[in-house]
Short mmCIF file of C-alpha atoms and ligand atoms in Angstrom, two decimals:
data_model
loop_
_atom_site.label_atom_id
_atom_site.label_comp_id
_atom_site.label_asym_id
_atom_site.label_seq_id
_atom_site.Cartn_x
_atom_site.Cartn_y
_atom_site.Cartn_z
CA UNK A 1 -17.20 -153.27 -14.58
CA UNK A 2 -17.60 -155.74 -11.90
CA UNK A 3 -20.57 -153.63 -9.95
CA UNK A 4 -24.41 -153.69 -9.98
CA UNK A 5 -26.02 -151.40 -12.19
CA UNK A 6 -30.17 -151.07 -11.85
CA UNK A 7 -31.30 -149.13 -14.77
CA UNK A 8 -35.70 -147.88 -14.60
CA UNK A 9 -36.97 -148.29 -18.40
CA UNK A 10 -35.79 -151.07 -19.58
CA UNK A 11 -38.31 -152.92 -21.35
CA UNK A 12 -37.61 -150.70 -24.16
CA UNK A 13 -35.57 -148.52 -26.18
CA UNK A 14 -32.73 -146.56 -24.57
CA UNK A 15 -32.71 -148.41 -21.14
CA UNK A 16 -33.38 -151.76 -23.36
CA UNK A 17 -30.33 -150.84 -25.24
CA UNK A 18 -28.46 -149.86 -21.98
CA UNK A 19 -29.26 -152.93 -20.28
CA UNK A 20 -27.58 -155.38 -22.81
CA UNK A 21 -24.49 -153.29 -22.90
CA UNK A 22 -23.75 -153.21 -19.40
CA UNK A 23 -24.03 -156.64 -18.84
CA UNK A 24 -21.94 -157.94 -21.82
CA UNK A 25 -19.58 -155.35 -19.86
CA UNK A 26 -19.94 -157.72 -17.02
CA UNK A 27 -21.96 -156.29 -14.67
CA UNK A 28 -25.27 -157.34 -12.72
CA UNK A 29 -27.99 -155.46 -14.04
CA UNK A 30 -31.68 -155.09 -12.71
CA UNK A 31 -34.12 -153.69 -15.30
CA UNK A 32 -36.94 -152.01 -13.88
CA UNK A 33 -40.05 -151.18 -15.87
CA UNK A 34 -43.95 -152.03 -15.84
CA UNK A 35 -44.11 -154.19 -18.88
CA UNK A 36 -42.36 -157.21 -17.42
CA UNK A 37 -42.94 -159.28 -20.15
CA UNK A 38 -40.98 -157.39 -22.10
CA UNK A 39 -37.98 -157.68 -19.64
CA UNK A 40 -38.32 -161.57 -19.74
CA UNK A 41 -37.85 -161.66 -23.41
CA UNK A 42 -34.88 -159.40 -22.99
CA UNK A 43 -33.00 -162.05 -20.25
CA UNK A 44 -34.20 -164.21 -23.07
CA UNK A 45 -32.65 -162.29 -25.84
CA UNK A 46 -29.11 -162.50 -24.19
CA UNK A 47 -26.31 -164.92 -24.54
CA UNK A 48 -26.63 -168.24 -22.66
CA UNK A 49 -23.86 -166.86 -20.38
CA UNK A 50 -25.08 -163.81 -19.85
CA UNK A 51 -28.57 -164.21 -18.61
CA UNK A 52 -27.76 -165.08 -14.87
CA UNK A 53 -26.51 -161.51 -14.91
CA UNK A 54 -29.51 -159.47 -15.74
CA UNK A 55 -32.68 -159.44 -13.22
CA UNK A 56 -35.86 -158.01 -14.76
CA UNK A 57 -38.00 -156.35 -11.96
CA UNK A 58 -42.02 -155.07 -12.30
CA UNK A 59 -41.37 -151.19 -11.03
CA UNK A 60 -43.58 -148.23 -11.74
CA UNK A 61 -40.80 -145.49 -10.53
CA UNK A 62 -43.87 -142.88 -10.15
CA UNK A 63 -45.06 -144.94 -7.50
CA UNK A 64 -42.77 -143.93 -4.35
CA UNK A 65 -43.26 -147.47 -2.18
CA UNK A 66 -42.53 -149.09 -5.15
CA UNK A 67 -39.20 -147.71 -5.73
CA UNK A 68 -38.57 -148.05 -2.25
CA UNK A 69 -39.32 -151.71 -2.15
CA UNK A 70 -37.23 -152.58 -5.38
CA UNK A 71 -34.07 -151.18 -3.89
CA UNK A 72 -34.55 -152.41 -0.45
CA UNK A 73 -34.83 -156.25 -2.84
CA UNK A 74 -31.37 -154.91 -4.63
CA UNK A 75 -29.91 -154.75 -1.47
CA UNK A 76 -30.82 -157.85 -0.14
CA UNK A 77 -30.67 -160.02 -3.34
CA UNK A 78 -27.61 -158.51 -4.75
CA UNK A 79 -25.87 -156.57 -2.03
CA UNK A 80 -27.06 -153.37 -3.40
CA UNK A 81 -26.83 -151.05 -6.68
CA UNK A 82 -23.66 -148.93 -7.30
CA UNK A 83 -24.92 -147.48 -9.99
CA UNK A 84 -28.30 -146.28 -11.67
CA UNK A 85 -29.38 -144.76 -14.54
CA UNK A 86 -32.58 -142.72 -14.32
CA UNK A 87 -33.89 -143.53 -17.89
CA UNK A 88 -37.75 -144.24 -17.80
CA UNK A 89 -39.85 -141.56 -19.31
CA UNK A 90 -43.09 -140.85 -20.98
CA UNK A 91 -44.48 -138.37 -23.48
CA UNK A 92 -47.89 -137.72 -22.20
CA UNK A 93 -51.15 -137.90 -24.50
CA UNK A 94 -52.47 -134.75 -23.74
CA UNK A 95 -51.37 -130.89 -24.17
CA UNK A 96 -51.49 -128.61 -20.91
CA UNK A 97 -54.18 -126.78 -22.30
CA UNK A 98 -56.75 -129.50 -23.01
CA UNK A 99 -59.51 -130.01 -20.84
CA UNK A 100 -59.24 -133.49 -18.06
CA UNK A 101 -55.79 -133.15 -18.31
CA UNK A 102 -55.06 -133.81 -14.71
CA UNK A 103 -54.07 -137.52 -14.54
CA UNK A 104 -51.88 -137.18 -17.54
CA UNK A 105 -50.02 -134.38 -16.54
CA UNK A 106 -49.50 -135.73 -12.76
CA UNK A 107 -48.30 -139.05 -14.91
CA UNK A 108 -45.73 -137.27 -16.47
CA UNK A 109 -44.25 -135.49 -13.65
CA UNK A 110 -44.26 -138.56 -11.49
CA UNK A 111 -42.44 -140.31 -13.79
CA UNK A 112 -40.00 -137.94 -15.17
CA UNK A 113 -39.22 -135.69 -12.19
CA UNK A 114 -40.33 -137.54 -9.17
CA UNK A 115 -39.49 -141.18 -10.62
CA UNK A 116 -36.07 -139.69 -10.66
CA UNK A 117 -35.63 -138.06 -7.11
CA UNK A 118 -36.83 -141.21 -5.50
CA UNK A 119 -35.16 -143.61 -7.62
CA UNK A 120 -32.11 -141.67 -6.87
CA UNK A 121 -32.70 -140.90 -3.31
CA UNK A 122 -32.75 -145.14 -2.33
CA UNK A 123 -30.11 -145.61 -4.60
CA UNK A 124 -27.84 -142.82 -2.46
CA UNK A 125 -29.43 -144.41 0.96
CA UNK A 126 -28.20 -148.33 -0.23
CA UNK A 127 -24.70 -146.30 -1.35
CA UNK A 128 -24.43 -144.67 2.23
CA UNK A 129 -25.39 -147.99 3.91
CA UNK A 130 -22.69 -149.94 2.53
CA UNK A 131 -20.30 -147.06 2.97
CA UNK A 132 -19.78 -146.83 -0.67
CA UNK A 133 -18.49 -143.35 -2.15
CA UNK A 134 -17.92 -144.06 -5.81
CA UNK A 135 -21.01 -144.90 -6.82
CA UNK A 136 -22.47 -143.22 -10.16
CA UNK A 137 -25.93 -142.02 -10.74
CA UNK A 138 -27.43 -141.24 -14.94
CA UNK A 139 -29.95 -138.99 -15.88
CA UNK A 140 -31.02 -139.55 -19.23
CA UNK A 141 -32.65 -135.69 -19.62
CA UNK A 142 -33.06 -134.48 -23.30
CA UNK A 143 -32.30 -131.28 -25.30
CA UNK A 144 -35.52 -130.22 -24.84
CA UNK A 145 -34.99 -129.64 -20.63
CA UNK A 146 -32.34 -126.96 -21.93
CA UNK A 147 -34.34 -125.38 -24.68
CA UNK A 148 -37.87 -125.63 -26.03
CA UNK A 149 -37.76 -126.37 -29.71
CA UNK A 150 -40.64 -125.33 -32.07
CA UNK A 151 -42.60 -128.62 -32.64
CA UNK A 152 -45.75 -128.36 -35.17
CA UNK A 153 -48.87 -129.12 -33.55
CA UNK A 154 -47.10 -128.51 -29.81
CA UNK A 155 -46.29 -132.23 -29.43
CA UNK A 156 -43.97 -131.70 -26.52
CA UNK A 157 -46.83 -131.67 -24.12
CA UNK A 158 -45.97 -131.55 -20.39
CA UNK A 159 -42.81 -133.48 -21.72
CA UNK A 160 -40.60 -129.90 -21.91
CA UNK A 161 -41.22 -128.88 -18.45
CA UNK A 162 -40.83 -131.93 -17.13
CA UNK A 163 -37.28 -132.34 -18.28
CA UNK A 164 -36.30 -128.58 -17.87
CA UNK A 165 -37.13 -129.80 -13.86
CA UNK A 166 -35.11 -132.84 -14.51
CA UNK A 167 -31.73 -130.13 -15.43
CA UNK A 168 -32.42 -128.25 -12.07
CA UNK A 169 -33.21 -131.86 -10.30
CA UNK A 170 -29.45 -133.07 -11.67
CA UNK A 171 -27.80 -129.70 -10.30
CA UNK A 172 -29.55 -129.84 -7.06
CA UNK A 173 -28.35 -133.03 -6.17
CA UNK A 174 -25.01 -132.52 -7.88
CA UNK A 175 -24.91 -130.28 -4.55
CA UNK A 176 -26.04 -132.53 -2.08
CA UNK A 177 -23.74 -135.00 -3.50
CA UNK A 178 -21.08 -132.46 -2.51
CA UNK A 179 -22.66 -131.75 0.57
CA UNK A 180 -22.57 -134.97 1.86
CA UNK A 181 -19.28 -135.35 0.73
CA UNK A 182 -19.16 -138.21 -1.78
CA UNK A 183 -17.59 -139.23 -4.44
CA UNK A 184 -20.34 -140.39 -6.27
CA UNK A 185 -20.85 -139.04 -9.81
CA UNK A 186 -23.75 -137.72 -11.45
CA UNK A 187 -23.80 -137.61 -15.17
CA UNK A 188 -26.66 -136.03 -17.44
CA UNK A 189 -27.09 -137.39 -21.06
CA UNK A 190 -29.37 -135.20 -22.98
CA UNK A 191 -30.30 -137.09 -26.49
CA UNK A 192 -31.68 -135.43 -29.36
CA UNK A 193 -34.73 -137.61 -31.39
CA UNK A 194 -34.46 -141.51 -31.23
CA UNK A 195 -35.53 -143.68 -32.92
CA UNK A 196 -38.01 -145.94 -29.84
CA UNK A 197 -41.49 -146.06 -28.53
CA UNK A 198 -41.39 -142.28 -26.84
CA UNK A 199 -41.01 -141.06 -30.51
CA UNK A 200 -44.77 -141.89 -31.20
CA UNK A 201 -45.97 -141.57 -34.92
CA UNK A 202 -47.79 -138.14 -34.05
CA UNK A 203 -44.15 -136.88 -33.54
CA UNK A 204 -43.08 -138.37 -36.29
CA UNK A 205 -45.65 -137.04 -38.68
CA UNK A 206 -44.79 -133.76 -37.00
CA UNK A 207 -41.14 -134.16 -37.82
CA UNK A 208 -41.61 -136.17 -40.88
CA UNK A 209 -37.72 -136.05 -42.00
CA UNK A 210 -36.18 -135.53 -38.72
CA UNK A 211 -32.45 -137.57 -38.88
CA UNK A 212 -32.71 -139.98 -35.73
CA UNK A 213 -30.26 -141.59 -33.36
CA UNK A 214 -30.29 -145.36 -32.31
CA UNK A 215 -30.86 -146.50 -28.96
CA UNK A 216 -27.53 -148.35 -29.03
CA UNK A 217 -26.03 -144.70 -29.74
CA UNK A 218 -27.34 -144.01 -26.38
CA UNK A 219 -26.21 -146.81 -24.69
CA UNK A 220 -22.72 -146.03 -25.74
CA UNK A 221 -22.49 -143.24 -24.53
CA UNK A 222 -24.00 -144.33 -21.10
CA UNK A 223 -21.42 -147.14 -20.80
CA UNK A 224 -18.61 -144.74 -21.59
CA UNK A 225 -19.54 -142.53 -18.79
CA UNK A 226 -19.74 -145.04 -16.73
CA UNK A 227 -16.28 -146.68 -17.57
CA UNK A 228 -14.59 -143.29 -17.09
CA UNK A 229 -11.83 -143.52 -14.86
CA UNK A 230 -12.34 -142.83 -10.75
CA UNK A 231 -10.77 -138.82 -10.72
CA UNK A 232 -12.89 -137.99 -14.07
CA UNK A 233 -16.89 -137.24 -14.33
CA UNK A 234 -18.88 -135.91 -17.11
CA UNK A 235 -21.42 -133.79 -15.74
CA UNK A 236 -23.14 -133.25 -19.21
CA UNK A 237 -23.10 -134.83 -22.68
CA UNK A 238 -25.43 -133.87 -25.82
CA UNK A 239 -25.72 -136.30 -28.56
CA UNK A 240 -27.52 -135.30 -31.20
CA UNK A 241 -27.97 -137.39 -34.65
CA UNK A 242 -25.62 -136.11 -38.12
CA UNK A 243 -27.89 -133.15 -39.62
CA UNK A 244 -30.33 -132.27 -36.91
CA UNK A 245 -31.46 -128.61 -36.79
CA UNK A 246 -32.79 -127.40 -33.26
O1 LIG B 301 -38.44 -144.39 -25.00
P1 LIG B 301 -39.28 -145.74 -24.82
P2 LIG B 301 -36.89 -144.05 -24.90
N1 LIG B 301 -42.19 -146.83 -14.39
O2 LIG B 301 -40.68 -145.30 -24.83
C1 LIG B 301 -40.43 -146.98 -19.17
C2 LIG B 301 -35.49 -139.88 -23.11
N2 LIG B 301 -35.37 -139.26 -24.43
O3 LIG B 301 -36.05 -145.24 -24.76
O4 LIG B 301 -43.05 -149.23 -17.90
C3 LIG B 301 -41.22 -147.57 -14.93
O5 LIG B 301 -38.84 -146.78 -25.77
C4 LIG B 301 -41.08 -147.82 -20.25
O6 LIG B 301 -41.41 -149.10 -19.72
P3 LIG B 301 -42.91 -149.61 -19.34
C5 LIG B 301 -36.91 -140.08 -22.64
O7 LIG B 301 -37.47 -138.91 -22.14
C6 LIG B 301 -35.84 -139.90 -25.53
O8 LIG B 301 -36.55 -143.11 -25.98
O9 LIG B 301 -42.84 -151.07 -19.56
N3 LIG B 301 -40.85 -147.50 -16.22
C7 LIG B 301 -39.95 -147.95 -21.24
O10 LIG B 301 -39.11 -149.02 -20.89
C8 LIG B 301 -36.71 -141.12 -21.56
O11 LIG B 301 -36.40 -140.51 -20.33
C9 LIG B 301 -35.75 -139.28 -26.78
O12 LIG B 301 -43.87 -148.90 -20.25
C10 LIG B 301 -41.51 -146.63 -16.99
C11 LIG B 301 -39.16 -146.64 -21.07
O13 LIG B 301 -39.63 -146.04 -19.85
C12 LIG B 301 -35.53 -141.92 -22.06
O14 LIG B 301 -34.95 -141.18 -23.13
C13 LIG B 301 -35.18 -138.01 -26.88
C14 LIG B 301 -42.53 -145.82 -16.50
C15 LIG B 301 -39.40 -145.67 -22.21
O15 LIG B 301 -38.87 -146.24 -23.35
C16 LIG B 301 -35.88 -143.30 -22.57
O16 LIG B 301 -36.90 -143.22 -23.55
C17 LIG B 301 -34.73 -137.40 -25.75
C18 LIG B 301 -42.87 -145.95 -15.14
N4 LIG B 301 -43.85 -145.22 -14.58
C19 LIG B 301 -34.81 -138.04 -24.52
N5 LIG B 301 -43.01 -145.07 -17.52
C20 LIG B 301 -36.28 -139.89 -28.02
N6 LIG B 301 -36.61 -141.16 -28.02
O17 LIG B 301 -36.37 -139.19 -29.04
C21 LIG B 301 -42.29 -145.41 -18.60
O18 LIG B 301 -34.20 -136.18 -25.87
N7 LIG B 301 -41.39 -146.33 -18.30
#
């Protein structure tokens, strides 16, 4: 996997996870998030040999110029990304029907649905640039953007709607994609509950014996759609944990 990968969450959890996978695959990988602290102790975390490979980069991908500045230092530093996977996310603290909702609900939506069009719209500009048509783009959606499950005490939030966007966001482009006529591959991995930060203990009090996955169960499955070979794509994958109900 000799390519650079730049992959928006990574200072925890599933893009954490993700990150340290790809690049003991071999490739260059740029981990975007806002805690870059976090990011530093990841290069940190990695084998001696390793570390020149992974580039942690401050990013809030709800903010559109700084997306756009982040790829445009991809491209420059590193020649540009051939792959991304859309991973950041957030949860939201407050329900759609509470009052002062506003910023919170505009948070979410940036982040989840917007984070992800813009994310992916530089990374398909820096693929066109370069002439590049087998590039590969990851959405990491969740079961909930294909059906709302019944959580006690409505913890899903602005969190449901923002992902059931995210399924129409991944079939829209899936036809521009076409439309433009490349090759480049868009894959959708929709997780059931795991076990990182997202899964706040309000959630879990909610779902008090809910069976989890790992966020290196995750990242598995990320690096095997990526590794698939050049005449194959999977469009959409569902991992759930052993024993989960909805
Ligand atoms: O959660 P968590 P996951 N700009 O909280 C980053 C989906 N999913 O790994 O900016 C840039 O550990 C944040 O970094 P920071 C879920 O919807 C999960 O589980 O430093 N980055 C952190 O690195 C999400 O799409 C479950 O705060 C931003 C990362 O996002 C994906 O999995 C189930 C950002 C979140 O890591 C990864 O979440 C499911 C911003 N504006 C789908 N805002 C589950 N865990 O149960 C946040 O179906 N981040």
């Amino acid at each position: 996997l000799n390519r650079v990968a730049v992959v928006t969450g990574a200072s925890s959890g599933i893009g954490n996870a993700c990150c340290k996978d790809l690049v003991a695959k071999g490739m260059v990988v740029v981990g975007l998030a806002r805690r870059e602290e976090r990011l530093q102790e990841l290069k940190a975390s990695l084998p001696k040999d390793q570390q020149s490979r992974f580039h942690g980069r401050k990013c809030d991908v709800s903010v559109e110029q700084q997306v756009v500045d982040t790829f445009a230092w991809v491209d420059q530093t590193l020649g540009g990304a051939d792959v991304l996977v859309n991973n950041a996310g957030i949860l939201g603290n407050l329900q759609i029907t509470d009052p002062d909702n506003a910023a919170d609900l505009r948070a979410v939506l940036y982040t989840n649905v917007l984070g992800v069009s813009w994310c992916t719209r530089e990374a398909f500009r820096s693929l066109q640039s370069r002439k590049v048509n087998d590039g590969h783009v990851v959405i990491i959606n969740s079961i909930v953007g294909h059906k709302v499950p019944v959580v006690p005490g409505s913890g899903l939030k602005m969190y449901a709607p923002s992902k059931h966007a995210v399924t129409a966001l991944t079939e829209v482009l899936r036809q521009e994609f076409q439309q433009k006529k490349t090759a480049t591959k868009i894959t959708s991995i929709s997780p059931g509950a795991v076990d990182t930060e997202i899964f706040d203990a309000k959630l879990k009090e909610a779902m008090p014996d809910i069976p989890m996955l790992r966020a290196e169960n995750v990242a598995d499955a990320v690096t095997y759609c990526i590794q698939t070979p050049p005449n194959v794509q999977i469009h959409e994958l569902t991992i759930k944990p052993v024993g989960e109900g909805f």
